[in-house]
Coordinates of C-alpha atoms in Angstrom, one line a residue:
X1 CA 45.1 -9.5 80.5
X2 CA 46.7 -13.1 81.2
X3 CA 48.0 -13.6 84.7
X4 CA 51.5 -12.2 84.5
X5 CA 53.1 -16.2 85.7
X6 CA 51.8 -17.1 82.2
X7 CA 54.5 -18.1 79.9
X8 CA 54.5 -16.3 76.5
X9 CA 56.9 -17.0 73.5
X10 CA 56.4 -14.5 70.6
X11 CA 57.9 -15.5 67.5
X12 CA 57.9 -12.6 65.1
X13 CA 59.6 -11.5 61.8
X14 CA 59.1 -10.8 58.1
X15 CA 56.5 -12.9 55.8
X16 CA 57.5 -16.0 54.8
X17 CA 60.5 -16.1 57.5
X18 CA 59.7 -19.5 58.6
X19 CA 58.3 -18.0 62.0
X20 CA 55.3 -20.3 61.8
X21 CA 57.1 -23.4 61.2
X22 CA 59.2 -22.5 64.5
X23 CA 56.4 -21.0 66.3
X24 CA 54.2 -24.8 65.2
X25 CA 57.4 -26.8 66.8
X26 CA 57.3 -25.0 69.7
X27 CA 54.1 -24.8 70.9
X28 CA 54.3 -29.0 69.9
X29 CA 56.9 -29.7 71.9
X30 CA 55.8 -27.2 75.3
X31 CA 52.2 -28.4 74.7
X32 CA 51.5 -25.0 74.1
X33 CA 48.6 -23.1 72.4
X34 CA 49.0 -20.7 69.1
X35 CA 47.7 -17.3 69.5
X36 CA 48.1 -15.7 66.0
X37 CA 49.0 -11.9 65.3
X38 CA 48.3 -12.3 62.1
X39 CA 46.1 -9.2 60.6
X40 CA 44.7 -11.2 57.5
X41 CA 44.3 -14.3 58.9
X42 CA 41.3 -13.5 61.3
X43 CA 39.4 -13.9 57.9
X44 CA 37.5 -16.8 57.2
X45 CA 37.9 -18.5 53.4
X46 CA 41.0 -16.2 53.3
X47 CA 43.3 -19.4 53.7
X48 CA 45.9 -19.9 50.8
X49 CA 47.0 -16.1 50.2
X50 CA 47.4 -15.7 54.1
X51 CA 49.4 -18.2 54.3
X52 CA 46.7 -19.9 57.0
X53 CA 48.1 -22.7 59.6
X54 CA 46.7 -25.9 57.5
X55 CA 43.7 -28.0 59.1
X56 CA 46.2 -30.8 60.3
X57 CA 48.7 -28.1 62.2
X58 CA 45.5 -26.9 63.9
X59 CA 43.9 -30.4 64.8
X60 CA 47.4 -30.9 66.1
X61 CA 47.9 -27.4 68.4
X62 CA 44.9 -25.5 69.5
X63 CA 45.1 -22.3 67.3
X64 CA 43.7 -18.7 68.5
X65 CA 42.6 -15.5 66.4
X66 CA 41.8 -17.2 63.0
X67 CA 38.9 -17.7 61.4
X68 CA 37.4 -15.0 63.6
X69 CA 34.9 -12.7 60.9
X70 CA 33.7 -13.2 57.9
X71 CA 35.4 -11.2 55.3
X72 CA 33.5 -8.6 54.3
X73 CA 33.4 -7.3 57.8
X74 CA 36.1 -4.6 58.8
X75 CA 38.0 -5.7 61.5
X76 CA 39.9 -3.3 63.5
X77 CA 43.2 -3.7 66.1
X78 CA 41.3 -2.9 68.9
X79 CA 38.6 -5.8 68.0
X80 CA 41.2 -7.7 68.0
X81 CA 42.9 -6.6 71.3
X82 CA 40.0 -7.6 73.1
X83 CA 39.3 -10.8 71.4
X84 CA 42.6 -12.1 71.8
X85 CA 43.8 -10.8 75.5
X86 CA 40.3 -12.8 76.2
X87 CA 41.9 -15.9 74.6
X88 CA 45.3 -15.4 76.2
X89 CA 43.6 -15.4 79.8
X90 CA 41.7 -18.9 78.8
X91 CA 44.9 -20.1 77.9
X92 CA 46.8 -18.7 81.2
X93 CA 43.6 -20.5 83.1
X94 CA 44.3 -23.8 81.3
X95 CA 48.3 -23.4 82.8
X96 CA 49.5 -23.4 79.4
X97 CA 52.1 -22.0 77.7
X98 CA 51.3 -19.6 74.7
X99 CA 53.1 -19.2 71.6
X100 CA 52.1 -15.8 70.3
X101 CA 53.1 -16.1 65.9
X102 CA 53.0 -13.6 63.4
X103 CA 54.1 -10.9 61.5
X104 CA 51.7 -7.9 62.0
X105 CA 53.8 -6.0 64.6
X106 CA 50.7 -3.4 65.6
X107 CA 48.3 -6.4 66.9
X108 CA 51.3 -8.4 68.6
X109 CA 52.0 -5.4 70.6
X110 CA 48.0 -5.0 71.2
X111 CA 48.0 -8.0 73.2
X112 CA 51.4 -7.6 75.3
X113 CA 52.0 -3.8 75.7
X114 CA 49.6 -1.4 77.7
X115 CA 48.1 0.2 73.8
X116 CA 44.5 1.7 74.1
X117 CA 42.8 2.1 71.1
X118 CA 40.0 5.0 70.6
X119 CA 37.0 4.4 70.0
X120 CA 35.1 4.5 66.6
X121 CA 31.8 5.8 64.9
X122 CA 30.7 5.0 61.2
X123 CA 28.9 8.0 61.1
X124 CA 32.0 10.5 62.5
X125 CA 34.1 8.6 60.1
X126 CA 32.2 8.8 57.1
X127 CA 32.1 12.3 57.4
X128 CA 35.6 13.0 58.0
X129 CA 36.4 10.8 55.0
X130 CA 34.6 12.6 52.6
X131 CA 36.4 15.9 53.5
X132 CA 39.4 16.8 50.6
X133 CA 43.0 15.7 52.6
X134 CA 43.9 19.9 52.3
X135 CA 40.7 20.1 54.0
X136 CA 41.5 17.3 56.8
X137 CA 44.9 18.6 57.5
X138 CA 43.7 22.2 58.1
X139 CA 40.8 21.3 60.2
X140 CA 43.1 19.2 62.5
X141 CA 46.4 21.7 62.1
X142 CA 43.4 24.4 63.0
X143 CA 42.7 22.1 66.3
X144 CA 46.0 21.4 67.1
X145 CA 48.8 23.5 65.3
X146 CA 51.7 20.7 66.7
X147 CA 49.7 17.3 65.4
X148 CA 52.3 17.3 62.9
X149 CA 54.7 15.6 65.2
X150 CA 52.8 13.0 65.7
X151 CA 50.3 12.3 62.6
X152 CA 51.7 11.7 59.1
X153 CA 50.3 14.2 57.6
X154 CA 50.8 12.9 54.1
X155 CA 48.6 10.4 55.1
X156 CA 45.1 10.9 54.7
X157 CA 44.0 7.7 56.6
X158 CA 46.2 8.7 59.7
X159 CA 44.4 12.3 59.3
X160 CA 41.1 11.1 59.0
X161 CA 41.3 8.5 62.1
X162 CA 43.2 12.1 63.9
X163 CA 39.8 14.0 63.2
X164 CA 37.6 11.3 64.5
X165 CA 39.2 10.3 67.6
X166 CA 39.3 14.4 68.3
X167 CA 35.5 14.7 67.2
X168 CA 34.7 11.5 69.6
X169 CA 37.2 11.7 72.4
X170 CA 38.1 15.4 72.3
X171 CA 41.7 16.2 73.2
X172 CA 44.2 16.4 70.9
X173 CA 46.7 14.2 69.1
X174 CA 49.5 16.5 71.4
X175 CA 47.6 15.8 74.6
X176 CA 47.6 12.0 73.7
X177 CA 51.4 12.0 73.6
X178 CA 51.8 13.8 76.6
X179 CA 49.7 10.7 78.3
X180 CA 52.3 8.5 81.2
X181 CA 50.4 5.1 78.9
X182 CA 52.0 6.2 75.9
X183 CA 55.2 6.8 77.0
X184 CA 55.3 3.3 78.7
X185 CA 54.4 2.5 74.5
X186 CA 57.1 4.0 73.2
X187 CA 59.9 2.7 75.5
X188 CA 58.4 -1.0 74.9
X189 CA 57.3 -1.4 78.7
X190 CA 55.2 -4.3 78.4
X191 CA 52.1 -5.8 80.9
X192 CA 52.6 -9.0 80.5
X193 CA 56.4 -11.0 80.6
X194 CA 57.4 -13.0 77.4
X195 CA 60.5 -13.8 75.5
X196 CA 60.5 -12.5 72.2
X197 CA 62.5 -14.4 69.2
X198 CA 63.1 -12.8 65.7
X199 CA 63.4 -15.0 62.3
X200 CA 64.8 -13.1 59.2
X201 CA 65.9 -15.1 56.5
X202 CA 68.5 -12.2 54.9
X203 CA 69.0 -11.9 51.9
X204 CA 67.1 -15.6 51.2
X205 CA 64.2 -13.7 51.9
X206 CA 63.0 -12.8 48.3
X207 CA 63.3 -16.5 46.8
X208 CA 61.5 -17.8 49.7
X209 CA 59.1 -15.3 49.1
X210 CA 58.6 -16.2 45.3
X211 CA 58.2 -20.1 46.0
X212 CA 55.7 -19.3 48.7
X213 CA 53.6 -17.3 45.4
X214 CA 54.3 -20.2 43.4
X215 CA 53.0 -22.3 45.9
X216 CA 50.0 -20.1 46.6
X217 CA 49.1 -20.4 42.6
X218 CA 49.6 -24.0 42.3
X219 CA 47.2 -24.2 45.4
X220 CA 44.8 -22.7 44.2
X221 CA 45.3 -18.9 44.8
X222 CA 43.3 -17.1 41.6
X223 CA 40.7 -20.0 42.5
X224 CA 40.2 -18.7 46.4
X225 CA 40.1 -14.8 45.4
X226 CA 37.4 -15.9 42.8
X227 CA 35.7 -17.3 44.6
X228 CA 35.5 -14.0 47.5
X229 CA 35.4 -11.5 44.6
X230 CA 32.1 -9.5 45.8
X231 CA 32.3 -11.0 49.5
X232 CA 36.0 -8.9 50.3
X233 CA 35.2 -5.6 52.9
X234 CA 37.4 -2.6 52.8
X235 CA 40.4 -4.7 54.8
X236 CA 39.8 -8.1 53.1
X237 CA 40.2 -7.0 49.9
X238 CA 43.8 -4.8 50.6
X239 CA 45.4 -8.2 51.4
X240 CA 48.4 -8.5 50.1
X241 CA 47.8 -11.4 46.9
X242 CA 44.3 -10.4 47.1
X243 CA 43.8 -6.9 46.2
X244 CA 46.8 -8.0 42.8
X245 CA 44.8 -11.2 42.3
X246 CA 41.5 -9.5 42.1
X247 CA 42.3 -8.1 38.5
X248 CA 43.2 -11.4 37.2
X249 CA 39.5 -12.5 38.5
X250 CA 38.4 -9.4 36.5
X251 CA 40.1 -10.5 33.5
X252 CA 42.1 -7.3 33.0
X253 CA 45.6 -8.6 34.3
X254 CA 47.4 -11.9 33.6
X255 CA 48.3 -14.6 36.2
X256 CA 52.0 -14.1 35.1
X257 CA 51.5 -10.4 35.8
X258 CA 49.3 -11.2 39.3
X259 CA 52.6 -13.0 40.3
X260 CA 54.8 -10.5 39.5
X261 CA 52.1 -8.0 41.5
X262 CA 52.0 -10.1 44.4
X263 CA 56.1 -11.0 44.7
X264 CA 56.6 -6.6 44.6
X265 CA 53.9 -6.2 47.3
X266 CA 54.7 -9.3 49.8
X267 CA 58.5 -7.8 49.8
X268 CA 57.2 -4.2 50.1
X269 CA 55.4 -6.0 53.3
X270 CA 58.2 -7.5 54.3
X271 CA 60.5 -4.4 54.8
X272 CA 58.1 -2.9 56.7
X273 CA 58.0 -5.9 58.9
X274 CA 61.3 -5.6 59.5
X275 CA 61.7 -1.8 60.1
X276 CA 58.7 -1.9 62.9
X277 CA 60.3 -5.4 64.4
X278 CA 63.5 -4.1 64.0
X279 CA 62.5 -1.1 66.5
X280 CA 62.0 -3.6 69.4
X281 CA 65.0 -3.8 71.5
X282 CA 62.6 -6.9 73.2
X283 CA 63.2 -9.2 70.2
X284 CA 66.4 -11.4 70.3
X285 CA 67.2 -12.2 66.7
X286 CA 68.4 -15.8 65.5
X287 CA 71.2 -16.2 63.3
X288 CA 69.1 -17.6 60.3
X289 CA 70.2 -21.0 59.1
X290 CA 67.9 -23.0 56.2
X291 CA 67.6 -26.0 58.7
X292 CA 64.8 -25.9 60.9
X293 CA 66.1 -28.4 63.3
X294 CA 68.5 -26.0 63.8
X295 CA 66.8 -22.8 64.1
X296 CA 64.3 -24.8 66.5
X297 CA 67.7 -25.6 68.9
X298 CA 68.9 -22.2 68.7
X299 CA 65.2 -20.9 69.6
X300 CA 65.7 -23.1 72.7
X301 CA 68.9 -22.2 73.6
X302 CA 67.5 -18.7 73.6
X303 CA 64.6 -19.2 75.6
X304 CA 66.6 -21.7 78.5
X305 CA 68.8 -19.0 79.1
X306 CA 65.8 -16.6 80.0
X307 CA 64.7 -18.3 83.2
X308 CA 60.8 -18.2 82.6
X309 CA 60.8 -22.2 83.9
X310 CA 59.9 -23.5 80.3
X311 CA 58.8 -27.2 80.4
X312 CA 61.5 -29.6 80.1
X313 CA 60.2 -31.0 76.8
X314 CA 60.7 -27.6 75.1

């Protein structure tokens, strides 16, 4: 982890919130360095549907966690975790302030809060995953008759990892709860200090979300995918504006309908952004304003009255 003097500004929120632009200006004007929490984004050639920071923002800010595998490898949180906490501690070594940016809730709290992943097997997994889900749940309710209270059960991914962490680790998913680490988890104790800032355009959101498609297509979005079709792993190819786009690749869905696709999924993605955010009493949330000379001051005035000693440039 990053020496705990390091200074850390998280800018989080809901897809196309306008988080990177504010999270860009900050780290400009601090001399700061970008660590992305961006789950898609650590793909390379997966640049206009993830909305990537563009060659010029990069050349500009030193950017962390992008372009990190190839997409058709599976990358996992806890890959990331340890990629990026090494990143963070280069950047604490350098005496620079970081500006953590994203909207993937699960891997901002992988680099800030004490999570600990399991470890995983491709062999365990595979043959968990090939059991029927009423199988699955048995097995595990069979192992431990409480795991209900803390696995969806409804969900057969969350059921399979269950089964593999209890065929690798042992314990149960009740043990696990039980642990002093997870309950510093749940009440949001973090290792590492940093001031948090929420941006949540309201009820703006869905237009801004539409242009952003309509961008993405005039860029060149059906063009990218086309180009990946074949190359896309497991996690690459759920992408949100991948996985609707791939059809239109395939011939058997229009652009039009690709669009339409990708607008329903991208807003699905962006309530769940802001129920897991919205959990975090950490975040303080900016009252949203279409200006972003003025969401930058209010940002400021935010972090000044935290006390962390940001440089007087910020």
């Amino acid at each position: 982890m990053p020496h705990h003097s390091s200074r850390i500004i998280a800018v989080l929120g809901p897809t196309a919130s306008g988080k990177s632009d504010l999270g860009m200006e900050l780290a400009r004007r601090s001399g700061g360095e970008i660590v992305s929490v961006d789950s898609m984004q650590v793909y390379r050639g997966m640049d206009i549907g993830t909305a990537k920071p563009s060659p010029a923002d990069q050349a500009e800010v030193r950017h962390h966690m992008i372009d990190v595998v190839d997409p058709d490898e599976d990358y996992a949180v806890a890959e990331f975790q340890r990629t990026g906490r090494v990143a963070m501690t280069a950047i604490a070594a350098r005496e620079r302030p970081m500006v953590i940016v994203g909207g993937s809730g699960l891997y901002f709290r992988s680099l800030v809060d004490p999570l600990r992943f399991p470890t995983s097997d491709p062999a365990v997994r595979a043959a968990v995953e090939i059991m029927s889900p009423t199988e699955a749940v048995a097995e595990l309710l069979d192992i431990d008759p409480g795991a209900g209270d803390h696995v969806d059960l409804a969900n057969p991914r969350r059921v399979s990892r269950a089964l593999e962490i209890v065929r690798l680790e042992g314990g149960t998913p009740t043990e696990r709860a039980a642990d002093p680490q997870f309950e510093r988890v749940r009440n949001y104790q973090p290792e590492v200090p940093f001031a948090a800032i929420g941006v949540d355009p309201g009820d703006t959101l869905g237009g801004r979300v539409e242009r952003r498609i309509d961008q993405m297509l005039r860029a060149g979005l059906v063009e990218e995918v086309a180009g990946l079709a074949g190359r896309l792993g497991r996690t690459a190819s759920s992408a949100v504006g991948y996985r609707q786009m791939l059809p239109v690749v395939a011939g058997t869905r229009t652009v039009r309908e690709g669009r339409e696709a990708t607008v329903r999924a991208t807003m699905g993605l962006a309530r769940k952004q802001r129920t897991y955010f919205g959990r975090d009493p950490r975040i303080r949330w900016l009252a949203w304003h279409s200006d972003p000379a003025v969401r930058y001051a209010a940002a400021r005035r935010v972090l000044k009255k935290t006390g962390m000693g940001w440089p007087a440039t910020l």
